[in-house]
Amino acid sequence: MEFNRLQRWFLSISSGLLLFGGWAGGIWQWLTLVGFVPLLLNEHYFYVHKEKFKSHHFFFHAFIAFFVWNAFSTWWILNATWVGAFLAVFFNTLFMSIVTWTFHVVKRKTSFRMGYIFLIFSWIAFEYLHYNWELSWTWMTLGNAYSEQVPFIQWYEYTGVLGGSLWTLLISVVITVINIEWIIDAYVKRRLIVFIILLLVVPIVFSLIRYYTYQEEGQAINVTVVQPNIDPYNDKFSGMSVDEQLNRILTLAENEVKANTDYVVGPETALPQGIWEEDFDVHPHITRIKDFCKRHHVSFILGASTYKMFQNKISPIARPYNNGESFYETYNTALQIDSQQVQSYHKSQLVLGVERMPFPKLLGFLEDLALELGGTSGSLGVQASPSVFNGKSSVAPAVCYESIYGEYLSEFINKGAQWIAVITNDGWWKDTPGYRQHLSFSRLRAIELRKDIARSANTGISAFINQRGDILEQTSWWVPAAISLTVKANSKITFYAVWGDYIGRIASFISLLLLLWTISKSTYQRLNPNR
């Protein structure tokens, strides 16, 4: 198998386009299953001709493939920030390229088989790391690619999205090996073909059976979701007063709630003007919502920008107040308000470069460069662990970006949450694939955790999603609306909710062992060239 320079670049670009299919939506999502194949065929060319090419030659081909994938999938970030879009695409591309280049080096230093084993485990380890470090950006996790194919991925309740990533990598690697004809004989090739058929058919058949036989469980809870549709650029934080915004939300809710309504869910930062948390019981906007709750016998879940005072500087992002006599933190907060009390939860999975600056002890001096996309500028505070809203049922309040963190949301479930309220904005990206992808990722959480989801977007798509991941009802883009449906408050806990991203932890351990083994073997061979 010989490739000239043009063919090698074509293969790399083809991989990027195939992987992009998962974020293009619809039937195109299935292209992701073979997305790595052209790039791996390209890699094998460099492996076979390693005397002619250095490992960095493959790095550049990997970079172009992942740049095409990332740029085509998340270009819409530029509607909010050109700098943020560039950094997200560039650094995610760089990280993916480093992982793939490392696989190429391991394959050169060890063997054909060991290289592919390392690729599978190291890529899963990378995705797991990307969920759990300061530079977290999990939008491009391979398992997210099938978010609209919910009848076929019901097994995510056991594996989470990292199971989808593992599935993708296994299929791509086996197809690649089958296409490298001179490496394997006909007998082995037939076995590999049988294996890949089983790898495709068994999970899908299991999923279809699970999908069509699954029965939703839980107490019936009647929920109204409000989408006020307030322009985040021109109205929400400057052009429209908070009173006007609250009037719109309460009017939409007033026209939709019924006598049996239990909850009303409003969007992220529905109250965008900062509220001191010490004033919750007396703040006029919260008092208005309490009055609404008392009249309709409901609980109201919505977002607010809030502040909290401290006597000491409790964190690197705490800000001085009153000439440094005390300090305060700002939060992107979810509130549950009823006629008697206010419960709060601080968003803790923050958007990189928008709501937080990474490594605050080292980069705190750059805090003022954080973008103002949530009502406050600079890095926001978080809380130590998730907290659940209690009342007529127990609710997990997921604020915006948090809805793409499956293991994080499982912490709410293990604390008793019976359904999920996703409150978001989604208008920052305008009418682009961004808000549609964000909605679709919530369907994955419904499957992983088997929890109904009520989703309120300020400007985006508000929706109800059942425990199978089906969208039961949704609003239109850029239209003020309120919709109602019954959700099930399900107390059962899935395998994934208990064990979280165990596939990522296992993969991290194995890939580290393989990397150490490769380094030790390479060192030994260099020191003992005649053995």
XYZ file of C-alpha atoms in Angstrom:
531
model
C 0.000 0.000 0.000
C 1.700 3.163 -1.221
C 0.500 6.741 -0.787
C 1.965 9.810 -2.417
C 2.009 13.158 -0.619
C -1.349 14.304 -2.000
C -3.005 11.025 -1.022
C -1.602 11.247 2.502
C -3.042 14.720 3.000
C -6.326 13.560 1.488
C -6.517 10.705 4.020
C -5.910 13.064 6.933
C -8.555 15.539 5.788
C -10.980 12.653 5.152
C -10.618 11.516 8.771
C -11.415 15.011 9.991
C -14.554 15.170 7.851
C -15.727 11.692 8.865
C -15.273 12.481 12.555
C -17.150 15.753 12.065
C -20.172 13.689 11.011
C -20.922 12.960 14.668
C -21.459 16.673 15.289
C -23.316 17.301 12.019
C -26.323 15.401 13.366
C -28.750 12.891 11.906
C -27.571 9.876 9.947
C -24.172 11.551 9.434
C -23.328 10.634 13.023
C -22.614 7.044 11.998
C -19.622 8.220 9.949
C -17.743 8.648 13.215
C -17.493 4.865 13.532
C -14.947 4.839 10.697
C -13.562 8.313 11.304
C -10.136 7.155 12.417
C -9.642 4.681 9.573
C -8.107 7.015 6.929
C -5.781 8.564 9.513
C -4.698 5.134 10.792
C -4.012 3.952 7.252
C -1.912 7.072 6.831
C -0.121 6.332 10.104
C 0.663 2.807 8.980
C 2.342 4.171 5.858
C 4.680 6.219 8.062
C 5.209 3.186 10.296
C 6.193 0.943 7.391
C 8.533 3.645 6.047
C 9.943 4.674 9.435
C 13.465 4.606 8.045
C 12.433 7.338 5.619
C 10.167 9.430 7.870
C 10.569 10.720 11.406
C 7.680 10.448 13.844
C 6.953 14.182 13.643
C 5.960 13.782 9.980
C 2.909 11.833 11.139
C 2.218 14.420 13.862
C 1.513 17.073 11.238
C -0.948 14.776 9.444
C -2.717 14.019 12.708
C -2.876 17.748 13.434
C -4.612 18.546 10.153
C -7.142 15.735 10.680
C -8.064 16.876 14.176
C -8.043 20.534 13.194
C -10.640 19.828 10.496
C -12.741 17.829 12.980
C -12.616 20.461 15.723
C -13.010 23.485 13.457
C -15.968 22.099 11.523
C -17.682 20.897 14.720
C -17.243 23.939 16.984
C -16.724 26.918 14.681
C -19.868 28.464 16.161
C -17.938 29.499 19.300
C -16.663 32.458 17.287
C -20.117 34.048 17.551
C -19.255 34.729 21.179
C -15.481 35.077 21.002
C -12.940 34.779 18.207
C -10.149 34.258 20.726
C -12.067 31.539 22.585
C -12.918 29.754 19.344
C -9.300 29.766 18.215
C -7.984 28.556 21.577
C -10.603 25.791 21.878
C -9.922 24.470 18.383
C -6.143 24.858 18.528
C -5.512 23.322 21.947
C -7.979 20.472 21.538
C -6.373 19.703 18.185
C -2.936 19.845 19.798
C -3.893 17.484 22.632
C -5.475 14.968 20.246
C -2.434 15.126 17.982
C -0.065 14.488 20.877
C -2.058 11.420 21.937
C -2.053 10.024 18.390
C 1.612 10.856 17.831
C 2.448 9.050 21.087
C 0.624 5.981 19.759
C 2.747 6.174 16.596
C 5.936 6.352 18.660
C 4.864 3.435 20.859
C 4.082 1.390 17.760
C 7.543 2.167 16.364
C 9.246 1.242 19.640
C 7.249 -1.897 20.428
C 5.098 -3.694 17.869
C 2.191 -3.398 15.468
C -0.247 -4.994 17.924
C 0.946 -3.162 21.020
C 0.662 0.161 19.226
C -3.040 -0.226 18.548
C -3.709 -1.475 22.068
C -1.977 1.634 23.370
C -3.987 3.890 21.034
C -7.308 2.600 22.352
C -6.419 2.929 26.025
C -4.513 6.207 25.723
C -7.307 7.936 23.792
C -9.884 6.916 26.428
C -7.471 8.068 29.129
C -7.126 11.421 27.347
C -10.904 11.872 27.196
C -11.173 10.968 30.879
C -8.442 13.470 31.745
C -10.282 16.072 29.691
C -13.261 15.653 32.017
C -11.196 16.168 35.141
C -8.515 18.815 34.758
C -8.159 22.573 34.622
C -8.312 22.712 30.806
C -11.443 20.598 30.548
C -13.237 20.718 27.187
C -15.380 17.614 26.762
C -17.508 18.642 23.814
C -15.525 16.454 21.418
C -15.680 13.182 23.368
C -16.149 10.464 20.743
C -19.097 8.914 22.582
C -21.029 12.182 22.160
C -21.154 11.531 18.414
C -24.235 9.285 18.645
C -26.369 11.650 20.724
C -29.269 11.566 18.257
C -29.156 7.774 17.808
C -30.748 7.013 21.173
C -32.432 3.690 20.211
C -28.970 2.287 19.423
C -26.987 3.448 22.476
C -29.141 2.415 25.435
C -26.119 0.535 26.779
C -24.700 3.904 27.851
C -26.528 3.302 31.158
C -23.718 0.791 31.863
C -20.723 2.473 30.214
C -21.430 6.188 29.845
C -20.206 8.026 26.767
C -16.696 6.637 27.201
C -18.202 3.285 26.250
C -19.191 4.904 22.964
C -15.634 6.161 22.547
C -14.274 2.655 23.153
C -16.756 1.235 20.631
C -15.670 3.753 17.995
C -11.972 3.114 18.491
C -12.320 -0.680 18.411
C -14.284 -0.571 15.156
C -11.882 1.869 13.503
C -8.807 -0.117 14.564
C -10.197 -3.474 13.394
C -11.280 -2.046 10.016
C -7.801 -0.548 9.637
C -6.110 -3.854 10.386
C -8.360 -5.666 7.903
C -7.291 -3.179 5.224
C -3.584 -3.727 5.881
C -3.555 -6.840 3.757
C 0.084 -7.881 4.009
C 0.063 -7.999 7.797
C -2.519 -10.753 8.271
C -3.456 -13.943 6.469
C -6.901 -14.803 5.121
C -7.863 -16.912 8.163
C -7.124 -14.107 10.616
C -8.881 -11.615 8.375
C -12.063 -13.726 8.367
C -11.972 -13.857 12.147
C -11.576 -10.105 12.321
C -14.528 -9.606 9.987
C -16.690 -11.822 12.208
C -15.460 -9.907 15.257
C -16.332 -6.509 13.822
C -19.794 -7.706 12.764
C -20.416 -8.906 16.320
C -18.978 -5.653 17.667
C -21.544 -3.740 15.633
C -24.533 -6.039 15.965
C -24.453 -7.139 19.610
C -24.544 -3.655 21.246
C -27.143 -2.403 18.763
C -29.444 -5.425 19.179
C -29.136 -5.222 22.971
C -29.890 -1.490 22.794
C -32.975 -1.907 20.596
C -34.385 -4.544 22.927
C -33.700 -2.301 25.926
C -35.186 0.719 24.177
C -38.465 -0.935 23.207
C -38.949 -2.809 26.492
C -37.849 -0.101 28.939
C -40.631 1.101 31.212
C -40.290 4.501 32.829
C -40.496 4.451 36.598
C -41.174 7.018 39.272
C -43.710 9.370 40.781
C -45.496 11.669 38.331
C -44.393 15.312 38.666
C -46.032 18.074 36.617
C -43.521 20.599 35.301
C -43.794 23.818 33.297
C -40.705 25.024 31.429
C -40.344 28.701 30.497
C -38.254 30.070 27.604
C -38.313 33.898 27.871
C -36.136 34.471 24.795
C -34.172 37.491 25.987
C -31.278 38.491 23.716
C -28.094 37.811 25.733
C -26.090 40.415 23.859
C -28.456 43.377 23.630
C -30.993 42.930 26.436
C -30.153 40.449 29.161
C -27.266 42.214 30.888
C -27.801 45.802 29.815
C -30.748 46.720 27.557
C -33.659 45.252 29.551
C -34.210 45.788 33.264
C -34.400 42.804 35.599
C -38.008 43.732 36.400
C -38.920 43.534 32.707
C -37.183 40.188 32.342
C -38.868 38.772 35.428
C -42.230 40.085 34.185
C -41.784 38.136 30.949
C -40.870 34.934 32.772
C -43.744 35.181 35.257
C -46.262 36.110 32.547
C -45.294 33.115 30.411
C -45.513 30.881 33.476
C -48.828 32.393 34.588
C -50.424 31.571 31.243
C -49.192 27.977 31.290
C -49.342 26.638 34.861
C -52.286 24.455 35.813
C -53.884 23.587 39.120
C -51.778 20.425 39.339
C -48.431 21.984 38.350
C -45.650 21.107 40.807
C -42.635 22.935 39.362
C -41.815 25.818 37.057
C -38.328 25.818 35.508
C -36.743 29.001 34.163
C -33.376 29.551 32.457
C -29.839 30.237 33.590
C -29.225 33.763 34.995
C -32.924 34.564 34.792
C -32.050 37.130 37.490
C -28.881 38.576 35.945
C -28.279 41.442 38.382
C -26.141 40.175 41.260
C -27.986 39.258 44.460
C -26.242 39.005 47.833
C -27.067 35.568 49.168
C -27.501 37.025 52.652
C -30.499 38.946 51.212
C -32.380 36.003 49.696
C -35.245 36.289 52.179
C -35.834 39.996 51.537
C -34.751 40.607 47.942
C -37.694 42.077 45.967
C -37.275 39.828 42.900
C -37.162 36.696 45.005
C -40.129 37.966 47.008
C -42.128 38.285 43.776
C -41.283 34.716 42.832
C -42.249 33.534 46.325
C -45.628 35.228 45.929
C -46.097 33.465 42.571
C -45.229 30.136 44.201
C -47.664 30.737 47.038
C -50.530 31.558 44.675
C -49.938 28.531 42.439
C -48.574 26.068 45.034
C -45.435 25.439 42.978
C -41.667 25.454 43.367
C -39.729 27.668 40.951
C -36.263 26.633 39.688
C -34.254 29.269 37.826
C -30.807 30.830 37.594
C -29.334 33.960 39.138
C -26.039 35.788 39.452
C -25.232 35.876 43.175
C -22.575 37.097 45.607
C -21.443 35.721 48.959
C -19.439 37.567 51.615
C -16.468 36.135 53.550
C -14.268 37.560 56.298
C -11.133 36.038 54.799
C -9.776 35.401 51.309
C -11.003 31.801 51.048
C -9.770 31.147 47.488
C -7.507 32.684 44.830
C -10.529 34.106 43.003
C -12.125 35.793 46.051
C -12.319 39.553 45.518
C -11.685 42.312 48.069
C -14.661 44.265 49.387
C -14.780 47.535 51.312
C -11.067 48.281 50.830
C -10.063 44.736 51.664
C -11.833 44.506 55.026
C -13.691 41.470 53.700
C -13.946 39.395 50.526
C -16.649 38.010 48.271
C -17.113 35.457 45.511
C -19.498 35.616 42.588
C -21.497 32.631 41.391
C -23.608 31.378 38.533
C -26.344 30.022 40.774
C -29.386 27.798 40.461
C -32.207 28.605 42.885
C -35.246 26.643 43.969
C -37.781 29.036 45.407
C -41.092 28.159 47.047
C -43.392 30.099 49.315
C -41.278 29.328 52.395
C -37.607 29.026 51.469
C -34.811 29.465 48.929
C -32.379 26.649 48.130
C -29.250 27.378 46.137
C -26.604 25.515 44.145
C -23.480 27.107 42.647
C -22.509 25.984 39.174
C -19.231 24.124 39.601
C -18.315 22.868 36.121
C -17.394 26.256 34.724
C -16.731 27.200 31.110
C -13.006 27.611 30.526
C -11.968 31.178 29.719
C -15.520 32.404 30.159
C -16.408 31.718 33.771
C -12.993 30.758 35.081
C -9.315 31.181 34.428
C -7.392 27.875 34.672
C -4.707 27.398 37.329
C -5.816 30.470 39.328
C -2.795 30.434 41.646
C -0.490 30.743 38.643
C -2.668 32.750 36.250
C -4.747 34.810 38.653
C -3.284 38.007 37.191
C -5.151 37.197 33.951
C -8.530 36.925 35.669
C -9.824 40.195 34.246
C -9.436 38.762 30.736
C -12.175 36.198 31.410
C -15.129 36.971 29.184
C -18.414 38.321 30.467
C -20.885 35.674 29.318
C -22.871 35.068 32.475
C -23.716 38.367 34.110
C -20.401 38.766 35.910
C -16.848 39.025 34.635
C -13.790 37.180 35.877
C -13.547 33.756 37.483
C -16.588 32.483 39.366
C -16.755 30.552 42.606
C -17.831 26.922 42.942
C -18.988 24.688 45.750
C -17.202 21.651 47.152
C -19.726 19.077 45.921
C -23.113 18.994 44.165
C -26.261 19.619 46.207
C -29.804 18.483 45.450
C -32.983 20.548 45.633
C -35.574 18.909 47.899
C -39.322 19.444 48.049
C -42.142 17.574 46.333
C -39.314 15.558 44.771
C -35.518 15.685 44.671
C -34.066 17.563 41.703
C -30.563 17.763 40.205
C -29.985 21.392 39.074
C -27.570 21.230 36.128
C -26.485 24.678 35.001
C -25.669 24.949 31.277
C -22.274 23.362 30.494
C -22.646 20.946 33.424
C -25.131 18.917 31.400
C -22.296 17.387 29.352
C -20.530 15.952 32.421
C -22.081 12.543 32.994
C -20.014 11.480 35.991
C -20.504 14.860 37.661
C -24.277 14.622 37.283
C -24.158 11.108 38.729
C -23.081 12.717 42.022
C -26.485 14.418 42.200
C -28.175 11.085 41.548
C -26.227 9.344 44.299
C -27.414 12.096 46.655
C -31.047 11.272 45.861
C -31.938 13.349 42.789
C -34.937 11.823 40.988
C -35.003 13.994 37.855
C -32.823 16.661 36.278
C -33.557 20.328 35.625
C -31.144 21.748 33.029
C -31.120 25.543 33.030
C -29.104 27.204 30.279
C -28.853 30.177 27.958
C -27.550 28.891 24.582
C -28.165 32.216 22.865
C -24.482 33.138 22.835
C -23.886 30.968 19.777
C -26.812 32.426 17.801
C -28.644 30.196 15.304
C -25.829 27.672 14.790
C -25.302 23.976 15.553
C -24.019 24.855 19.040
C -27.345 24.998 20.857
C -28.642 21.944 18.971
C -25.594 19.915 19.980
C -26.007 21.063 23.576
C -29.625 19.904 23.646
C -28.681 16.581 22.081
C -26.010 15.882 24.709
C -28.693 16.072 27.420
C -30.253 12.994 25.845
C -27.101 11.073 26.733
C -27.489 12.037 30.404
C -31.086 10.780 30.380
C -29.875 7.357 29.193
C -26.813 7.134 31.435
C -28.762 8.028 34.568
C -32.306 6.953 33.538
C -33.698 10.284 34.644
C -36.284 12.504 32.999
C -34.987 15.954 32.080
C -36.810 19.281 31.980
C -34.652 21.751 30.073
C -35.160 25.517 30.112
C -33.106 27.609 27.690
C -33.291 31.383 27.670
C -32.646 31.419 23.934
C -32.141 27.996 22.408
C -34.382 24.960 22.632
C -36.308 24.147 25.785
C -37.484 20.559 25.984
C -38.633 17.536 27.930
C -36.559 14.352 27.588
C -37.629 10.984 28.943
C -35.543 8.227 30.543
C -34.886 6.590 27.154
C -33.430 9.816 25.733
C -36.448 10.694 23.581
C -37.345 14.354 23.168
C -41.055 14.386 24.017
C -41.748 18.068 23.476
C -39.626 21.077 22.580
C -39.837 24.761 21.761
C -38.641 26.538 18.646
C -35.515 28.660 18.349
C -35.816 32.351 19.276
C -39.474 32.187 20.332
C -40.817 33.091 23.790
C -42.699 30.027 24.998
C -43.827 27.918 27.924
C -44.537 24.188 27.721
C -45.768 21.659 30.268
C -45.415 17.913 30.691
C -45.357 15.230 33.342
C -41.923 13.849 34.299
C -41.193 10.769 36.383
C -39.254 11.192 39.616
C -37.211 7.987 39.404
C -35.244 6.901 42.477
C -33.485 3.919 40.893
C -29.737 4.278 40.300
C -28.047 2.932 37.180
C -24.785 1.007 36.999
C -23.147 4.063 35.450
C -24.439 6.363 38.198
C -22.793 4.120 40.790
C -19.454 3.572 39.034
C -19.155 6.685 36.876
C -16.397 6.814 34.255
C -14.772 3.553 35.378
C -13.737 2.888 31.762
C -11.669 6.069 31.855
C -9.986 5.135 35.128
C -9.113 1.649 33.885
C -7.832 3.039 30.584
C -5.694 5.633 32.382
C -4.039 2.959 34.513
C -3.376 0.605 31.591
C -2.111 3.317 29.238
C 0.295 4.546 31.917
C 1.642 1.018 32.390
C 2.033 0.573 28.632
C 3.818 3.893 28.306
C 6.222 3.054 31.155
C 6.857 -0.369 29.636
C 7.600 1.245 26.250
C 10.030 3.714 27.812
C 11.821 0.984 29.763
C 12.054 -1.286 26.710
C 13.336 1.521 24.511
C 15.910 2.513 27.130
C 17.097 -1.060 27.505
C 17.485 -1.483 23.741
C 19.441 1.760 23.485
C 21.807 0.725 26.268
C 22.139 -2.818 24.950
C 22.158 -2.493 21.149
C 23.582 -5.978 20.553
C 20.848 -7.843 22.431
